[in-house]
CSV table of C-alpha atoms and ligand atoms in Angstrom, one decimal:
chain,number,residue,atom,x,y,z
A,1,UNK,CA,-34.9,1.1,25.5
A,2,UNK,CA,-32.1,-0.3,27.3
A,3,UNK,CA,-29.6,2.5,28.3
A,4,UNK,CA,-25.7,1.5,27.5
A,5,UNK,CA,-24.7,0.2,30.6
A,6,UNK,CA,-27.7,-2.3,31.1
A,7,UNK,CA,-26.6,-3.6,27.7
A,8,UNK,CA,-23.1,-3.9,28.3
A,9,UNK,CA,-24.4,-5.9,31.8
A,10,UNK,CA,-26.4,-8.1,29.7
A,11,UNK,CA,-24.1,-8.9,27.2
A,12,UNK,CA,-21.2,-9.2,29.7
A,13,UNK,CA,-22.9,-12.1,32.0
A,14,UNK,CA,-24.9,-14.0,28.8
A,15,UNK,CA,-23.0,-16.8,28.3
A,16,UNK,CA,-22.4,-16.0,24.4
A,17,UNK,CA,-19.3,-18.4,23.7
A,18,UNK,CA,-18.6,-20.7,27.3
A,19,UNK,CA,-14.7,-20.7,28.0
A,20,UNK,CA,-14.7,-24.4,27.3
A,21,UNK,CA,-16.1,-24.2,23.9
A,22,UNK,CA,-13.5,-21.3,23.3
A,23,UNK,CA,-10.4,-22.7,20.1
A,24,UNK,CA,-7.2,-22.8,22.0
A,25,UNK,CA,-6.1,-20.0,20.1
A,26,UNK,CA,-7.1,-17.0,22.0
A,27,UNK,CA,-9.2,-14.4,20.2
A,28,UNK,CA,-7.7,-11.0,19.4
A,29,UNK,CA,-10.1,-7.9,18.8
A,30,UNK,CA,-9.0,-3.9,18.2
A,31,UNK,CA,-10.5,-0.8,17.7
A,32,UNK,CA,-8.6,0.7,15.2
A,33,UNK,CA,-7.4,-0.8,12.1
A,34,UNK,CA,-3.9,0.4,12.6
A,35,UNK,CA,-3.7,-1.5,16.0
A,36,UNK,CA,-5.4,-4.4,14.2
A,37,UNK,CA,-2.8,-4.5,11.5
A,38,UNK,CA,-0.1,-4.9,14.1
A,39,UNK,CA,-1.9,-8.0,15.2
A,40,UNK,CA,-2.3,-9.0,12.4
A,41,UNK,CA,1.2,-9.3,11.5
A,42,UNK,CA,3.0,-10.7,14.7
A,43,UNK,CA,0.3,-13.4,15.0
A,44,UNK,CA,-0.2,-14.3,11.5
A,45,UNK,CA,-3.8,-14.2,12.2
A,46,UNK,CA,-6.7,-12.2,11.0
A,47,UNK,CA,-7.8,-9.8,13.4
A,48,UNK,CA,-10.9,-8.4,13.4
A,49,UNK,CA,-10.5,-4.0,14.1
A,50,UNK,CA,-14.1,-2.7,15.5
A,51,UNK,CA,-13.8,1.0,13.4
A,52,UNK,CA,-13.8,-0.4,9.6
A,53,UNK,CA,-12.3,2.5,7.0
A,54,UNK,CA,-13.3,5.9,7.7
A,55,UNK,CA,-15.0,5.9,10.8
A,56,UNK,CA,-14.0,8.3,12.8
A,57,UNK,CA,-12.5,6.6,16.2
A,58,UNK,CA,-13.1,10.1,18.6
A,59,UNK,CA,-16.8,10.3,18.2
A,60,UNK,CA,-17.7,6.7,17.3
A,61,UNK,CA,-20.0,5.4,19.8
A,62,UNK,CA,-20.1,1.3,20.5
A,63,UNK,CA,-23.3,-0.7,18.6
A,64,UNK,CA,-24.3,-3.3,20.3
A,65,UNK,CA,-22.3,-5.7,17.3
A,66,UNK,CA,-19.5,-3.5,18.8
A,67,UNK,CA,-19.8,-4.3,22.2
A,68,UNK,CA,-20.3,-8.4,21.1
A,69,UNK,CA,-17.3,-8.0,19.0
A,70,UNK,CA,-15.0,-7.2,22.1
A,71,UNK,CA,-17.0,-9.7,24.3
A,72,UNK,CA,-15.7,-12.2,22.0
A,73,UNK,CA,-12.0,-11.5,22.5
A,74,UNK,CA,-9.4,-12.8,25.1
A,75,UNK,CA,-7.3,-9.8,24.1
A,76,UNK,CA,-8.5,-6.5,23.2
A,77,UNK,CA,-6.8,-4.3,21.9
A,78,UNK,CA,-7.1,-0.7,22.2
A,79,UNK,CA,-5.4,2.4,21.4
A,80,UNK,CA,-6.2,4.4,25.2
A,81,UNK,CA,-4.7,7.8,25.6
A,82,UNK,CA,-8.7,8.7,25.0
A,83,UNK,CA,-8.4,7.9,21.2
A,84,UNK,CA,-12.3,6.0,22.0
A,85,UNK,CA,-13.6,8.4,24.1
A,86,UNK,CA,-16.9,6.8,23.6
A,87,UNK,CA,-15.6,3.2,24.8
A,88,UNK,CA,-13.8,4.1,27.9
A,89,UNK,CA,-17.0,3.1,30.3
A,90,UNK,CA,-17.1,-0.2,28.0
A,91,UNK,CA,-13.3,-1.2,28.2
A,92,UNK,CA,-12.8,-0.8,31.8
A,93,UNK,CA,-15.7,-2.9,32.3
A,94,UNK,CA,-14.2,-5.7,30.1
A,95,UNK,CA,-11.2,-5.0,31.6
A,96,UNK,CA,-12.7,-6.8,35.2
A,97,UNK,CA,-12.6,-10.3,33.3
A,98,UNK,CA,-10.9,-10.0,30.2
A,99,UNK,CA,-7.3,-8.6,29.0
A,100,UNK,CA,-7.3,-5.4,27.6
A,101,UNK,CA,-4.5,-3.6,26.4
A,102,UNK,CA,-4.0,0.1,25.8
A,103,UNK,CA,-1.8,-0.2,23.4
A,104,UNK,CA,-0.2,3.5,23.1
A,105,UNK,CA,-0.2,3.9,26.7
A,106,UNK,CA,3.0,1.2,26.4
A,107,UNK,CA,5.1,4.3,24.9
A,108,UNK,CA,7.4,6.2,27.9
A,109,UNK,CA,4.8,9.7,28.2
A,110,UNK,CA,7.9,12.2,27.8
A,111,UNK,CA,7.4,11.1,24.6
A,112,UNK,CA,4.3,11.7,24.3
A,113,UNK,CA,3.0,15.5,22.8
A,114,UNK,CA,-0.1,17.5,23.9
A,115,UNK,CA,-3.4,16.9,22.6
A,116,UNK,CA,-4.5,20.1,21.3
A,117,UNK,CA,-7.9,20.2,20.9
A,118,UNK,CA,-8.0,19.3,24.8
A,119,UNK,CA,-5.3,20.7,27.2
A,120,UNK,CA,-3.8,18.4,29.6
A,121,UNK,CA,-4.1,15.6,27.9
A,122,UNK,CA,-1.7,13.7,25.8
A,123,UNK,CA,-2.1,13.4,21.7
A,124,UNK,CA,-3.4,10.4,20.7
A,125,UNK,CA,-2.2,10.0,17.5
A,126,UNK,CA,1.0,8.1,18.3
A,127,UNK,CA,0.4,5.5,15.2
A,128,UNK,CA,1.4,8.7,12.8
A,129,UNK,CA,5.4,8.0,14.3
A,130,UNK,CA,6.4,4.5,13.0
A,131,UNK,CA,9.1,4.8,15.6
A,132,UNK,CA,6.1,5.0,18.1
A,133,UNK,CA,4.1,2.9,16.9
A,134,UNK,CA,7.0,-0.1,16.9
A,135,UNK,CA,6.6,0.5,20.8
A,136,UNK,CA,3.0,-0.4,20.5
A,137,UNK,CA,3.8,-3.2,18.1
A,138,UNK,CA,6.5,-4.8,20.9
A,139,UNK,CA,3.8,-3.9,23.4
A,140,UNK,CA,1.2,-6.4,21.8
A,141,UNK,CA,3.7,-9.2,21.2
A,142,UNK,CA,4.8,-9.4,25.0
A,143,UNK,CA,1.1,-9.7,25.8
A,144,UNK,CA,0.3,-12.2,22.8
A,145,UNK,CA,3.7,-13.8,24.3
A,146,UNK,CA,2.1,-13.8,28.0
A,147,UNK,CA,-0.7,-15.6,27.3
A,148,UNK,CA,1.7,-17.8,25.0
A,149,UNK,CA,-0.2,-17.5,21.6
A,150,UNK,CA,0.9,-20.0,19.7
A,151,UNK,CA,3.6,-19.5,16.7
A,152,UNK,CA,6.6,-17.8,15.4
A,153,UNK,CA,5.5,-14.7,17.5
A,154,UNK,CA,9.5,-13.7,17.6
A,155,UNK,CA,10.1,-14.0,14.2
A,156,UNK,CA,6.8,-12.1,12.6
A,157,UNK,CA,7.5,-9.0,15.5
A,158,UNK,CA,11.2,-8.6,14.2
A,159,UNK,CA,10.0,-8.7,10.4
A,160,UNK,CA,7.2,-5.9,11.3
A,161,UNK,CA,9.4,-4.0,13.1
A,162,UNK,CA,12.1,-4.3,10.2
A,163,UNK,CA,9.3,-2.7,7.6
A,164,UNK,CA,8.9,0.1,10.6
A,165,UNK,CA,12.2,1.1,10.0
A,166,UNK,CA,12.2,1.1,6.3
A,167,UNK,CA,9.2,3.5,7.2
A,168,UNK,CA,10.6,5.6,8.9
A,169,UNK,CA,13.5,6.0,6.3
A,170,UNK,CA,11.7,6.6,3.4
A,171,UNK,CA,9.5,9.4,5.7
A,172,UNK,CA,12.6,11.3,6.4
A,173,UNK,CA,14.3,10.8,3.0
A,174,UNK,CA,11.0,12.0,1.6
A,175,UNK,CA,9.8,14.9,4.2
A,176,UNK,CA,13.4,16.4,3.7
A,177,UNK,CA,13.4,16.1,-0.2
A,178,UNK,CA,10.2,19.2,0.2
A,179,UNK,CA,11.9,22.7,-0.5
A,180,UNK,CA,12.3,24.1,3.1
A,181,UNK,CA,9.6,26.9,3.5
A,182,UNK,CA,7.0,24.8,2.1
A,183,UNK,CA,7.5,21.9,4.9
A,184,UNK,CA,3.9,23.1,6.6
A,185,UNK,CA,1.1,20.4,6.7
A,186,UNK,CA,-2.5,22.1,6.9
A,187,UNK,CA,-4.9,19.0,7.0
A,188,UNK,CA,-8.7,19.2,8.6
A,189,UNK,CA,-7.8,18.0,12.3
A,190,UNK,CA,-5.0,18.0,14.3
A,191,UNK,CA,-3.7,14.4,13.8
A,192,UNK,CA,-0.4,14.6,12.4
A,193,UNK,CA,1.4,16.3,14.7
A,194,UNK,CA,3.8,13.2,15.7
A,195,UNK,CA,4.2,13.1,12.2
A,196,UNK,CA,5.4,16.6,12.6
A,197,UNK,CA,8.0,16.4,14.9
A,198,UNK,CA,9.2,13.2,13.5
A,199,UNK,CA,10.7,14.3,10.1
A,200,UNK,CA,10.3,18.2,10.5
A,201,UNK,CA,7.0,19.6,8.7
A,202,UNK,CA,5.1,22.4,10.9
A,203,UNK,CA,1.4,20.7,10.9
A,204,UNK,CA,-1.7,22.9,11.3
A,205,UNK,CA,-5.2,21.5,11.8
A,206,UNK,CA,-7.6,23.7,10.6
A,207,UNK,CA,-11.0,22.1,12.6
A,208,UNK,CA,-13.9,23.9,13.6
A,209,UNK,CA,-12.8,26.7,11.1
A,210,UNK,CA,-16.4,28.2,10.9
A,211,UNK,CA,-16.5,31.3,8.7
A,212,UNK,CA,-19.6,32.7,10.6
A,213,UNK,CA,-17.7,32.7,13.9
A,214,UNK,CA,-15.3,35.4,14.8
A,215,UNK,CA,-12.6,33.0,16.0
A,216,UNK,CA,-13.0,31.0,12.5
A,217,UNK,CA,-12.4,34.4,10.9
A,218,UNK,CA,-9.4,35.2,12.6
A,219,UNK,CA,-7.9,31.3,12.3
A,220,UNK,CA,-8.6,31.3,8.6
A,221,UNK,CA,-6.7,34.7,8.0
A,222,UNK,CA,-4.1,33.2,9.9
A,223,UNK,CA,-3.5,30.6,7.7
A,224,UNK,CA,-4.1,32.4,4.7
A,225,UNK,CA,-1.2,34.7,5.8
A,226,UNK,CA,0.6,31.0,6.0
A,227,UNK,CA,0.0,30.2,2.9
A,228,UNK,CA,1.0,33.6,1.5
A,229,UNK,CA,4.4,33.8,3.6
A,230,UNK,CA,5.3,30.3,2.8
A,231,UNK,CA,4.1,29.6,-0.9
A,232,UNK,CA,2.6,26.8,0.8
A,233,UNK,CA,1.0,24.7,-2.8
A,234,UNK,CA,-1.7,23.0,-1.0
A,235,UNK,CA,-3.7,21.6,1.8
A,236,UNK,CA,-5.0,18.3,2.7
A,237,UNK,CA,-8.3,16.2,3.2
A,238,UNK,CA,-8.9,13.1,5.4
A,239,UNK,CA,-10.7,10.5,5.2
A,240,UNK,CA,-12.2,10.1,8.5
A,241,UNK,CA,-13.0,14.3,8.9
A,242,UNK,CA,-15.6,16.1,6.7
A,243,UNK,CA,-13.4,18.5,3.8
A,244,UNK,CA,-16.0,21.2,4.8
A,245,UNK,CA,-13.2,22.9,6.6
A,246,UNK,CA,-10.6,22.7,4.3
A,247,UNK,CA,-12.9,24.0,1.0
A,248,UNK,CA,-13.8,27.2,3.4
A,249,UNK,CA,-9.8,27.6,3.8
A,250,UNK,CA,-9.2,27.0,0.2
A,251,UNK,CA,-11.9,29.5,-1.1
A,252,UNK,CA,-10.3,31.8,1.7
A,253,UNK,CA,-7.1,31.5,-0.1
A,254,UNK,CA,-8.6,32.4,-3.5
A,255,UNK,CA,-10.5,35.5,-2.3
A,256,UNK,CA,-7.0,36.8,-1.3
A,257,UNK,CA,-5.7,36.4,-4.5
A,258,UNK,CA,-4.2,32.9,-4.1
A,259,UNK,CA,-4.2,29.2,-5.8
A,260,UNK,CA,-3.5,26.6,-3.2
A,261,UNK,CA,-4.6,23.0,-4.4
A,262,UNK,CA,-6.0,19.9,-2.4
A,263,UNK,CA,-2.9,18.0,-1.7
A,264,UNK,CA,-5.0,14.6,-2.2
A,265,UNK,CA,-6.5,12.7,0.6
A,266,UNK,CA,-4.7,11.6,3.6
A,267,UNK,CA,-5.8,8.8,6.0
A,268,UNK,CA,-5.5,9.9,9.5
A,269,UNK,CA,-7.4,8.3,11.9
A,270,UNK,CA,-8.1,4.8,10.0
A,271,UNK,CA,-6.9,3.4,7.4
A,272,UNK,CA,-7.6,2.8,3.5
A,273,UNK,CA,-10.1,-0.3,2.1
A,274,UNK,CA,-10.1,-3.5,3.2
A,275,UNK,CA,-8.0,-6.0,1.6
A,276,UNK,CA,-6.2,-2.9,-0.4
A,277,UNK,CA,-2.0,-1.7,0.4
A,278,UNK,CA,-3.5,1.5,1.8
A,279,UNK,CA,-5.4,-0.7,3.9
A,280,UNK,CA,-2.5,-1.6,6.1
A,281,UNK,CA,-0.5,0.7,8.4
A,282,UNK,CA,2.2,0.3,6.4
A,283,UNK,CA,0.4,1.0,2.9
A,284,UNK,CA,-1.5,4.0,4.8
A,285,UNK,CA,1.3,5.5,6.1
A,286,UNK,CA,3.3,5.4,2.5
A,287,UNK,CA,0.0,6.9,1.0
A,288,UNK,CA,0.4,9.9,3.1
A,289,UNK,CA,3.9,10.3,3.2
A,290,UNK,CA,4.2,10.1,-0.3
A,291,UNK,CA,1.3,12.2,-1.1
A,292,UNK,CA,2.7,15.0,1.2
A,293,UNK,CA,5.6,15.3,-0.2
A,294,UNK,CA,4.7,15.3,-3.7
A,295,UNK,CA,2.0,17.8,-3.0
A,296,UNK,CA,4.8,20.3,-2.0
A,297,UNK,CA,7.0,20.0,-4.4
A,298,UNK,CA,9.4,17.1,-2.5
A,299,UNK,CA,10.9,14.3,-5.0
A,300,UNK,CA,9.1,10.8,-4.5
A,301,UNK,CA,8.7,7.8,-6.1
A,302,UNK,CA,4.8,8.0,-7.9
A,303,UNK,CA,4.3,4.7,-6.6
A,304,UNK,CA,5.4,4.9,-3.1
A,305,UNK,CA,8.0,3.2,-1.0
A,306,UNK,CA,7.9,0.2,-2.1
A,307,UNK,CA,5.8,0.7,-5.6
A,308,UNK,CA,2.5,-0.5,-4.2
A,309,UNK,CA,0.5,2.6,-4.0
A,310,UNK,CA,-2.3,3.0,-6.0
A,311,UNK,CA,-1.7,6.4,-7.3
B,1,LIG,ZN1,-8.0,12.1,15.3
């Protein structure tokens, strides 16, 4: 079998799709969906995102469709800051004769928190802060502008960065609407922490909790003492991270005496269904807003924002 490299070799130098032969409107790939979205909505185009719902974009490795995917593209579009740790060889060999664009690595790193699950490194998920993620958003027009894709590029960037800010209202009108002690997210992995700081809810991940392992012990008491202290009414499953972790926590709770509910599903790391309003960044990002806060006990519209949620 080939090893990765020799593949990406191969399919690098075969001429799959000659420059002359290309449409004169360039060809825009992404990793994630949420990047995709963005794309999507300043070009007017559809954009084809590599990771498809639920795929989890830390330990995905590339398939060789993958890899022919982004060979297709005269911009790809990534999120960097190690989201795709499994891509990193791949994109900076694209990178020697095609744009590629890291996406979150536009945003100034003092804003930027600290990944922690690995220290010294910088969180990755930056999409969880609209106000972030409208950095990214200008960051992928300027290039689309660069290589002067065609249309209203101006016009569509404004209008998405418009609904980014309605966003990011209707997050802090909601997040603060929660009584106070129970702001505290407790979700599977640690991926909402700029969600966090943004409207003022204490996140803890609970990954890795393993109830044979002494250090699992201790982390679930931990947050079982949480939950006590706080009155904290639930927890939260993703849809890119196995619940394993957050049953343990929830069984924990009910051996010390205590009901705490599944909050509902939250999308963390990619986004809802294809073609659905949870399927977009915007859509995803009102499902879990919306189903945070009225998990504990805030005062939201059923429906969402903007009364498209499926709930
Ligand atoms: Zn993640």
């Amino acid at each position: 079998m080939l090893d990765r490299r020799a593949l990406i070799a191969m399919i690098l130098t075969s001429p799959v799709m000659p420059m002359a032969a290309r449409a004169s409107t360039p060809a825009i790939v992404a990793t994630t969906g949420m990047i995709a979205d963005l794309a999507r909505r300043i070009t007017g185009a559809e954009v084809q995102a590599i990771f498809g719902p639920g795929v989890d974009p830390h330990g995905h490795r590339p398939t060789r469709t993958d890899i022919l995917a982004l060979s297709r593209g005269d911009l790809i579009l990534h999120n960097g800051l190690n989201l795709e740790a499994q891509l990193t060889d791949l994109l900076t060999d694209m990178a020697t004769q095609t744009r590629v664009l890291a996406v979150a690595e536009s945003i100034d790193p003092g804003l930027l928190l600290n990944d922690p699950a690995y220290a010294g490194f910088p969180d990755p998920h930056v999409w969880m802060d609209p106000t972030l993620w409208s950095t990214a958003a200008q960051a992928i027009a300027a290039a689309l502008s660069d290589m002067g894709y065609p249309g209203d590029l101006a016009a569509n960037t404004q209008a998405l960065l418009d609904d980014l800010a309605a966003l990011d209202n209707y997050a802090r009108t909601a997040i603060a609407s929660i009584p106070e002690p129970a702001r505290v997210l407790i979700t599977a992995h640690d991926a909402f922490n700029y969600l966090g700081r943004a409207y003022g809810l204490e996140v803890q991940g609970i990954q890795g909790i393993s109830t044979e392992s002494e250090a699992g012990v201790a982390r679930m008491q931990e947050l079982v003492t949480l939950i006590r202290d706080r009155q904290v009414p639930a927890v939260f499953v993703e849809s890119s991270v196995t619940d394993r972790s957050v049953r343990a926590l929830i069984e924990g709770a009910a051996g010390a005496g205590m009901i705490v509910a599944t909050g509902g599903e939250l999308f963390s790391d990619a986004m809802g269904p294809e073609g659905s309003y949870e399927g977009t960044y915007l859509g995803m990002m009102d499902h879990n807003i919306t189903t945070i806060a009225a998990a504990l006990g805030g005062d939201v519209p059923g429906r969402g924002m903007s009364g498209k949620l499926a709930m």
